[in-house]
mmCIF file of C-alpha atoms and ligand atoms in Angstrom:
data_model
loop_
_atom_site.group_PDB
_atom_site.id
_atom_site.type_symbol
_atom_site.label_atom_id
_atom_site.label_comp_id
_atom_site.label_asym_id
_atom_site.label_seq_id
_atom_site.Cartn_x
_atom_site.Cartn_y
_atom_site.Cartn_z
ATOM 1 C CA MET W 1417 119.795 60.685 90.532
ATOM 2 C CA PHE W 1418 117.537 63.074 88.680
ATOM 3 C CA LEU W 1419 117.482 66.732 89.553
ATOM 4 C CA PRO W 1420 113.986 68.260 89.573
ATOM 5 C CA THR W 1421 113.343 70.431 86.539
ATOM 6 C CA ILE W 1422 113.759 74.081 87.453
ATOM 7 C CA LYS W 1423 110.553 75.762 86.357
ATOM 8 C CA LYS W 1424 111.037 79.021 84.485
ATOM 9 C CA VAL W 1425 109.203 81.950 86.052
ATOM 10 C CA ASP W 1426 106.598 83.249 83.664
ATOM 11 C CA ILE W 1427 105.721 86.949 83.743
ATOM 12 C CA LYS W 1428 102.127 85.784 84.435
ATOM 13 C CA ASP W 1429 103.291 83.992 87.600
ATOM 14 C CA LEU W 1430 104.437 87.252 89.190
ATOM 15 C CA ASN W 1431 102.122 88.842 91.718
ATOM 16 C CA THR W 1432 101.460 92.317 90.341
ATOM 17 C CA LYS W 1433 100.295 93.472 93.797
ATOM 18 C CA LYS W 1434 103.633 92.567 95.387
ATOM 19 C CA LEU W 1435 106.074 94.182 92.985
ATOM 20 C CA PRO W 1436 109.122 95.977 94.381
ATOM 21 C CA LYS W 1437 108.653 99.744 94.074
ATOM 22 C CA HIS W 1438 112.386 100.288 93.696
ATOM 23 C CA ILE W 1439 114.873 97.875 92.119
ATOM 24 C CA ALA W 1440 118.587 98.705 92.184
ATOM 25 C CA ILE W 1441 121.151 96.747 90.182
ATOM 26 C CA ILE W 1442 124.920 96.352 90.464
ATOM 27 C CA MET W 1443 125.668 95.454 86.846
ATOM 28 C CA ASP W 1444 128.795 93.343 87.217
ATOM 29 C CA GLY W 1445 130.731 90.957 84.989
ATOM 30 C CA ASN W 1446 131.170 92.829 81.703
ATOM 31 C CA GLY W 1447 134.956 92.304 81.768
ATOM 32 C CA ARG W 1448 134.738 88.588 82.584
ATOM 33 C CA TRP W 1449 132.089 88.074 79.900
ATOM 34 C CA ALA W 1450 134.441 89.570 77.307
ATOM 35 C CA LYS W 1451 137.471 87.623 78.609
ATOM 36 C CA GLN W 1452 135.583 84.319 78.404
ATOM 37 C CA LYS W 1453 134.993 85.036 74.730
ATOM 38 C CA GLY W 1454 138.543 86.199 74.042
ATOM 39 C CA LEU W 1455 137.329 89.756 73.465
ATOM 40 C CA ILE W 1456 138.482 93.104 74.859
ATOM 41 C CA ARG W 1457 136.695 94.519 77.925
ATOM 42 C CA ALA W 1458 135.118 97.337 75.880
ATOM 43 C CA ILE W 1459 133.029 94.761 73.996
ATOM 44 C CA GLY W 1460 131.775 93.486 77.342
ATOM 45 C CA HIS W 1461 130.606 96.979 78.269
ATOM 46 C CA GLN W 1462 129.062 97.438 74.834
ATOM 47 C CA ASN W 1463 127.048 94.246 75.268
ATOM 48 C CA GLY W 1464 126.182 95.399 78.779
ATOM 49 C CA THR W 1465 124.199 98.258 77.241
ATOM 50 C CA LYS W 1466 121.917 95.672 75.578
ATOM 51 C CA SER W 1467 121.100 94.249 79.009
ATOM 52 C CA VAL W 1468 120.437 97.781 80.270
ATOM 53 C CA ARG W 1469 117.911 98.259 77.462
ATOM 54 C CA GLU W 1470 116.262 94.882 78.075
ATOM 55 C CA THR W 1471 116.033 95.484 81.847
ATOM 56 C CA VAL W 1472 114.581 98.987 81.472
ATOM 57 C CA GLU W 1473 111.996 97.626 79.050
ATOM 58 C CA ALA W 1474 111.088 94.709 81.342
ATOM 59 C CA CYS W 1475 110.718 96.974 84.391
ATOM 60 C CA ALA W 1476 108.529 99.442 82.493
ATOM 61 C CA GLU W 1477 106.333 96.614 81.149
ATOM 62 C CA LEU W 1478 105.892 95.171 84.633
ATOM 63 C CA GLY W 1479 105.062 98.501 86.252
ATOM 64 C CA ILE W 1480 108.167 98.899 88.413
ATOM 65 C CA GLU W 1481 108.201 102.551 89.472
ATOM 66 C CA ASN W 1482 111.930 103.033 90.094
ATOM 67 C CA LEU W 1483 115.000 101.393 88.622
ATOM 68 C CA THR W 1484 118.478 102.505 89.706
ATOM 69 C CA LEU W 1485 121.553 101.239 87.864
ATOM 70 C CA TYR W 1486 125.140 101.396 89.149
ATOM 71 C CA ALA W 1487 126.810 102.487 85.920
ATOM 72 C CA PHE W 1488 130.064 104.041 87.191
ATOM 73 C CA SER W 1489 131.416 104.199 90.739
ATOM 74 C CA THR W 1490 133.756 106.746 92.320
ATOM 75 C CA GLU W 1491 136.281 103.876 92.462
ATOM 76 C CA ASN W 1492 135.911 103.144 88.725
ATOM 77 C CA TRP W 1493 137.959 106.313 87.995
ATOM 78 C CA ASN W 1494 140.995 104.206 88.990
ATOM 79 C CA ARG W 1495 140.570 101.892 85.964
ATOM 80 C CA PRO W 1496 142.892 102.276 82.955
ATOM 81 C CA LYS W 1497 142.224 105.573 81.142
ATOM 82 C CA LEU W 1498 141.253 103.747 77.943
ATOM 83 C CA GLU W 1499 138.516 101.825 79.752
ATOM 84 C CA VAL W 1500 137.208 104.954 81.511
ATOM 85 C CA ASP W 1501 137.109 106.792 78.166
ATOM 86 C CA THR W 1502 135.275 103.870 76.540
ATOM 87 C CA LEU W 1503 132.659 103.838 79.297
ATOM 88 C CA MET W 1504 132.127 107.595 78.999
ATOM 89 C CA LYS W 1505 131.770 107.351 75.198
ATOM 90 C CA LEU W 1506 129.285 104.487 75.628
ATOM 91 C CA LEU W 1507 127.256 106.609 78.014
ATOM 92 C CA VAL W 1508 127.083 109.509 75.579
ATOM 93 C CA SER W 1509 126.135 107.269 72.646
ATOM 94 C CA SER W 1510 123.547 105.330 74.702
ATOM 95 C CA LEU W 1511 121.930 108.547 75.927
ATOM 96 C CA LYS W 1512 121.781 109.909 72.372
ATOM 97 C CA LYS W 1513 120.336 106.629 71.105
ATOM 98 C CA GLU W 1514 117.782 106.047 73.857
ATOM 99 C CA ILE W 1515 116.275 109.523 74.332
ATOM 100 C CA LYS W 1516 113.474 108.731 71.852
ATOM 101 C CA THR W 1517 112.635 105.389 73.512
ATOM 102 C CA LEU W 1518 112.564 107.018 76.945
ATOM 103 C CA GLN W 1519 110.140 109.648 75.645
ATOM 104 C CA GLU W 1520 107.907 107.151 73.846
ATOM 105 C CA ASN W 1521 107.690 104.999 76.960
ATOM 106 C CA ASN W 1522 107.083 107.882 79.372
ATOM 107 C CA ILE W 1523 110.284 107.137 81.348
ATOM 108 C CA LYS W 1524 111.974 109.862 83.356
ATOM 109 C CA LEU W 1525 115.774 109.827 83.469
ATOM 110 C CA SER W 1526 117.612 110.934 86.552
ATOM 111 C CA ALA W 1527 121.243 110.730 87.719
ATOM 112 C CA ILE W 1528 122.897 110.475 91.131
ATOM 113 C CA GLY W 1529 126.547 110.870 92.050
ATOM 114 C CA ASN W 1530 129.284 113.451 92.011
ATOM 115 C CA LEU W 1531 128.172 114.512 88.528
ATOM 116 C CA LYS W 1532 130.498 117.515 88.254
ATOM 117 C CA THR W 1533 133.437 115.115 87.950
ATOM 118 C CA LEU W 1534 132.035 113.646 84.708
ATOM 119 C CA PRO W 1535 133.405 114.851 81.349
ATOM 120 C CA SER W 1536 131.485 117.862 80.004
ATOM 121 C CA LYS W 1537 130.199 115.850 77.018
ATOM 122 C CA VAL W 1538 128.560 113.325 79.375
ATOM 123 C CA ASN W 1539 127.126 116.084 81.562
ATOM 124 C CA LYS W 1540 125.717 117.914 78.555
ATOM 125 C CA GLU W 1541 124.011 114.796 77.135
ATOM 126 C CA LEU W 1542 122.797 113.784 80.577
ATOM 127 C CA SER W 1543 121.225 117.154 81.360
ATOM 128 C CA ASP W 1544 119.584 117.263 77.907
ATOM 129 C CA VAL W 1545 117.912 113.882 78.463
ATOM 130 C CA ILE W 1546 117.014 114.683 82.079
ATOM 131 C CA LYS W 1547 115.423 117.967 80.981
ATOM 132 C CA SER W 1548 113.451 116.485 78.106
ATOM 133 C CA THR W 1549 112.082 113.580 80.189
ATOM 134 C CA GLU W 1550 111.391 115.504 83.414
ATOM 135 C CA ASN W 1551 107.602 115.337 83.076
ATOM 136 C CA ASN W 1552 107.462 111.598 82.331
ATOM 137 C CA ASN W 1553 105.875 109.530 85.064
ATOM 138 C CA ARG W 1554 105.624 105.858 84.167
ATOM 139 C CA MET W 1555 108.985 104.952 85.670
ATOM 140 C CA THR W 1556 112.080 106.755 86.961
ATOM 141 C CA LEU W 1557 115.345 105.368 85.630
ATOM 142 C CA THR W 1558 118.239 106.605 87.746
ATOM 143 C CA LEU W 1559 121.831 106.201 86.630
ATOM 144 C CA ALA W 1560 124.423 106.178 89.416
ATOM 145 C CA LEU W 1561 127.434 107.880 87.823
ATOM 146 C CA SER W 1562 130.648 108.731 89.588
ATOM 147 C CA TYR W 1563 128.639 107.491 92.545
ATOM 148 C CA GLY W 1564 129.911 106.277 95.898
ATOM 149 C CA SER W 1565 127.688 105.889 98.917
ATOM 150 C CA ARG W 1566 130.319 107.119 101.382
ATOM 151 C CA GLU W 1567 130.868 110.224 99.278
ATOM 152 C CA GLU W 1568 127.082 110.760 99.201
ATOM 153 C CA LEU W 1569 126.879 110.433 102.995
ATOM 154 C CA LEU W 1570 129.832 112.795 103.477
ATOM 155 C CA ASN W 1571 128.146 115.316 101.229
ATOM 156 C CA THR W 1572 124.908 114.932 103.211
ATOM 157 C CA VAL W 1573 126.692 115.531 106.530
ATOM 158 C CA LYS W 1574 128.397 118.646 105.118
ATOM 159 C CA GLU W 1575 125.145 120.101 103.712
ATOM 160 C CA ILE W 1576 123.257 119.518 106.968
ATOM 161 C CA SER W 1577 126.153 120.975 109.030
ATOM 162 C CA ILE W 1578 126.085 124.165 106.962
ATOM 163 C CA LYS W 1579 122.331 124.483 107.552
ATOM 164 C CA VAL W 1580 122.820 123.946 111.302
ATOM 165 C CA LYS W 1581 125.570 126.579 111.329
ATOM 166 C CA ASN W 1582 123.282 129.041 109.524
ATOM 167 C CA ASN W 1583 120.373 128.265 111.884
ATOM 168 C CA ILE W 1584 118.260 126.761 109.080
ATOM 169 C CA ILE W 1585 118.014 123.394 110.888
ATOM 170 C CA SER W 1586 118.460 122.752 114.590
ATOM 171 C CA THR W 1587 120.487 119.727 115.708
ATOM 172 C CA GLU W 1588 117.493 118.366 117.699
ATOM 173 C CA ASN W 1589 115.407 118.267 114.522
ATOM 174 C CA ILE W 1590 117.816 116.122 112.524
ATOM 175 C CA ASP W 1591 115.999 112.860 111.825
ATOM 176 C CA GLU W 1592 115.883 110.199 109.086
ATOM 177 C CA SER W 1593 113.692 112.335 106.825
ATOM 178 C CA ILE W 1594 116.186 115.236 106.990
ATOM 179 C CA ILE W 1595 118.963 112.846 105.993
ATOM 180 C CA ASN W 1596 116.828 111.425 103.143
ATOM 181 C CA GLU W 1597 116.158 114.930 101.837
ATOM 182 C CA HIS W 1598 119.900 115.617 101.577
ATOM 183 C CA LEU W 1599 120.943 112.393 99.850
ATOM 184 C CA TYR W 1600 121.378 112.337 96.051
ATOM 185 C CA THR W 1601 118.361 109.966 96.017
ATOM 186 C CA GLN W 1602 116.131 112.518 97.771
ATOM 187 C CA ASN W 1603 113.042 111.847 95.649
ATOM 188 C CA LEU W 1604 113.366 108.074 95.556
ATOM 189 C CA PRO W 1605 111.832 105.556 97.964
ATOM 190 C CA ASP W 1606 114.093 103.058 99.777
ATOM 191 C CA VAL W 1607 115.365 100.164 97.667
ATOM 192 C CA ASP W 1608 113.165 97.044 97.934
ATOM 193 C CA LEU W 1609 115.244 94.672 95.817
ATOM 194 C CA LEU W 1610 118.982 94.889 95.171
ATOM 195 C CA ILE W 1611 120.336 92.643 92.419
ATOM 196 C CA ARG W 1612 124.032 91.976 91.772
ATOM 197 C CA THR W 1613 125.143 89.928 88.805
ATOM 198 C CA SER W 1614 128.369 87.956 88.194
ATOM 199 C CA GLY W 1615 128.471 85.905 91.410
ATOM 200 C CA GLU W 1616 130.142 88.529 93.600
ATOM 201 C CA GLN W 1617 128.359 88.968 96.914
ATOM 202 C CA ARG W 1618 129.295 92.519 97.888
ATOM 203 C CA ILE W 1619 127.572 95.904 98.051
ATOM 204 C CA SER W 1620 130.606 97.858 96.744
ATOM 205 C CA ASN W 1621 129.686 101.266 98.194
ATOM 206 C CA PHE W 1622 126.228 101.352 96.568
ATOM 207 C CA LEU W 1623 123.234 102.999 98.284
ATOM 208 C CA LEU W 1624 124.316 101.970 101.810
ATOM 209 C CA TRP W 1625 121.638 104.058 103.555
ATOM 210 C CA GLN W 1626 118.890 103.270 101.050
ATOM 211 C CA ILE W 1627 119.262 99.446 101.155
ATOM 212 C CA ALA W 1628 118.795 99.181 104.943
ATOM 213 C CA TYR W 1629 115.775 96.868 104.450
ATOM 214 C CA ALA W 1630 116.287 95.775 100.833
ATOM 215 C CA GLU W 1631 116.111 92.126 99.851
ATOM 216 C CA LEU W 1632 119.466 91.122 98.370
ATOM 217 C CA TYR W 1633 119.602 88.883 95.295
ATOM 218 C CA PHE W 1634 122.866 87.574 93.888
ATOM 219 C CA THR W 1635 123.062 85.733 90.578
ATOM 220 C CA LYS W 1636 126.052 84.163 88.793
ATOM 221 C CA ILE W 1637 124.817 85.475 85.424
ATOM 222 C CA LEU W 1638 127.301 87.968 83.946
ATOM 223 C CA TRP W 1639 125.671 91.334 83.196
ATOM 224 C CA PRO W 1640 125.807 91.099 79.342
ATOM 225 C CA ASP W 1641 123.896 87.775 79.620
ATOM 226 C CA PHE W 1642 121.199 89.250 81.899
ATOM 227 C CA THR W 1643 117.753 89.057 80.256
ATOM 228 C CA LYS W 1644 114.115 89.759 81.137
ATOM 229 C CA GLN W 1645 113.852 86.144 82.314
ATOM 230 C CA HIS W 1646 116.605 86.736 84.896
ATOM 231 C CA LEU W 1647 114.751 89.808 86.143
ATOM 232 C CA TYR W 1648 111.525 87.793 86.494
ATOM 233 C CA ASP W 1649 113.481 85.130 88.444
ATOM 234 C CA ALA W 1650 114.811 87.808 90.815
ATOM 235 C CA ILE W 1651 111.355 89.321 91.357
ATOM 236 C CA SER W 1652 109.835 85.880 91.890
ATOM 237 C CA GLU W 1653 112.447 85.143 94.585
ATOM 238 C CA TYR W 1654 111.738 88.570 96.150
ATOM 239 C CA GLN W 1655 108.020 87.765 96.294
ATOM 240 C CA LYS W 1656 108.736 84.555 98.226
ATOM 241 C CA ARG W 1657 110.590 86.428 100.987
ATOM 242 C CA GLU W 1658 108.856 87.599 104.133
ATOM 243 C CA ARG W 1659 109.767 91.248 104.757
ATOM 244 C CA ARG W 1660 109.404 91.758 108.465
ATOM 245 C CA PHE W 1661 111.117 95.134 108.969
ATOM 246 C CA GLY W 1662 112.091 94.068 112.479
ATOM 247 C CA LYS W 1663 108.622 92.793 113.392
ATOM 248 C CA THR W 1664 107.615 89.165 114.057
ATOM 249 C CA SER W 1665 106.092 86.870 111.474
ATOM 250 C CA GLU W 1666 102.756 86.933 113.368
ATOM 251 C CA GLN W 1667 102.652 90.720 113.320
ATOM 252 C CA ILE W 1668 103.136 90.741 109.553
ATOM 253 C CA SER W 1669 100.354 88.271 108.801
HETATM 254 C C1 FPP S 174 130.989 96.171 85.793
HETATM 255 O O1 FPP S 174 131.597 95.155 85.054
HETATM 256 C C2 FPP S 174 130.375 97.177 84.931
HETATM 257 C C3 FPP S 174 130.720 98.510 84.889
HETATM 258 C C4 FPP S 174 131.779 99.085 85.719
HETATM 259 C C5 FPP S 174 130.060 99.451 83.977
HETATM 260 C C6 FPP S 174 128.624 99.201 83.654
HETATM 261 C C7 FPP S 174 128.345 99.868 82.376
HETATM 262 C C8 FPP S 174 127.510 99.427 81.405
HETATM 263 C C9 FPP S 174 126.658 98.245 81.544
HETATM 264 C C10 FPP S 174 127.437 100.135 80.100
HETATM 265 C C11 FPP S 174 126.935 101.537 80.081
HETATM 266 C C12 FPP S 174 125.760 101.814 80.935
HETATM 267 C C13 FPP S 174 124.659 102.515 80.601
HETATM 268 C C14 FPP S 174 123.728 102.903 81.673
HETATM 269 C C15 FPP S 174 124.321 102.903 79.223
HETATM 270 P P1 FPP S 174 133.173 94.938 85.236
HETATM 271 O O2 FPP S 174 133.865 95.719 84.189
HETATM 272 O O3 FPP S 174 133.569 95.284 86.633
HETATM 273 O O4 FPP S 174 133.290 93.403 84.989
HETATM 274 P P2 FPP S 174 134.376 92.396 85.627
HETATM 275 O O5 FPP S 174 134.144 92.424 87.118
HETATM 276 O O6 FPP S 174 134.004 91.096 85.015
HETATM 277 O O7 FPP S 174 135.730 92.885 85.230
#
């Protein structure tokens, strides 16, 4: 029996009028990629930065307005100290290396998460890049660092409670927009397409509120192997889905 040839999605086949406005990615599989090659996990993360670069470039070329990457979760602090240190060093060196490219390509860098828990070196580099790219407007690249969605929601509840206590907001006026304004992602639209690499089919405490109506796309590709082609495949699949937002098919068409 012959399997039909799987046609590669060409960038030209994508419908530029139906692009997701916000893509979020759970970059998973760096460790397994390294293990498969008999290498240490740090090399997996190092190669993961190449996929970050390629994905940012592909999104900017396509005209995606927002890209959010899950780079370090609140739970990742529980990894061996050596691995945490390696990831932090990689962040600093990547930020140093990429600042020029971000500027040249008019990309604004932003960060979400419990940033005060990051080492001062990371925070310093991060705020430098955020400051120097703040007026860029082609695309917003958001790094989720020391990020956990439950922590973000807890923080939101606390901030709103304080405002209620101080009579800045009344309980009756709390609605979805008030919650949105207090999330770390306050200036970002909801996620349209969530991609997770490495074959795992979990959300892992990422943007729980913001993905309420996102299309989920899981691929077995390990993050260091993720290329522009894989991104086009994900967007092509997204464009085939009917997003009904609770309505009927007839209402949509
Ligand atoms: C998950 O793979 C990946 C991470 C926890 C870190 C992601 C970091 C990078 C891609 C590099 C730095 C990022 C930027 C933005 C410059 P894993 O280690 O959980 O893989 P495994 O599940 O195979 O063990």
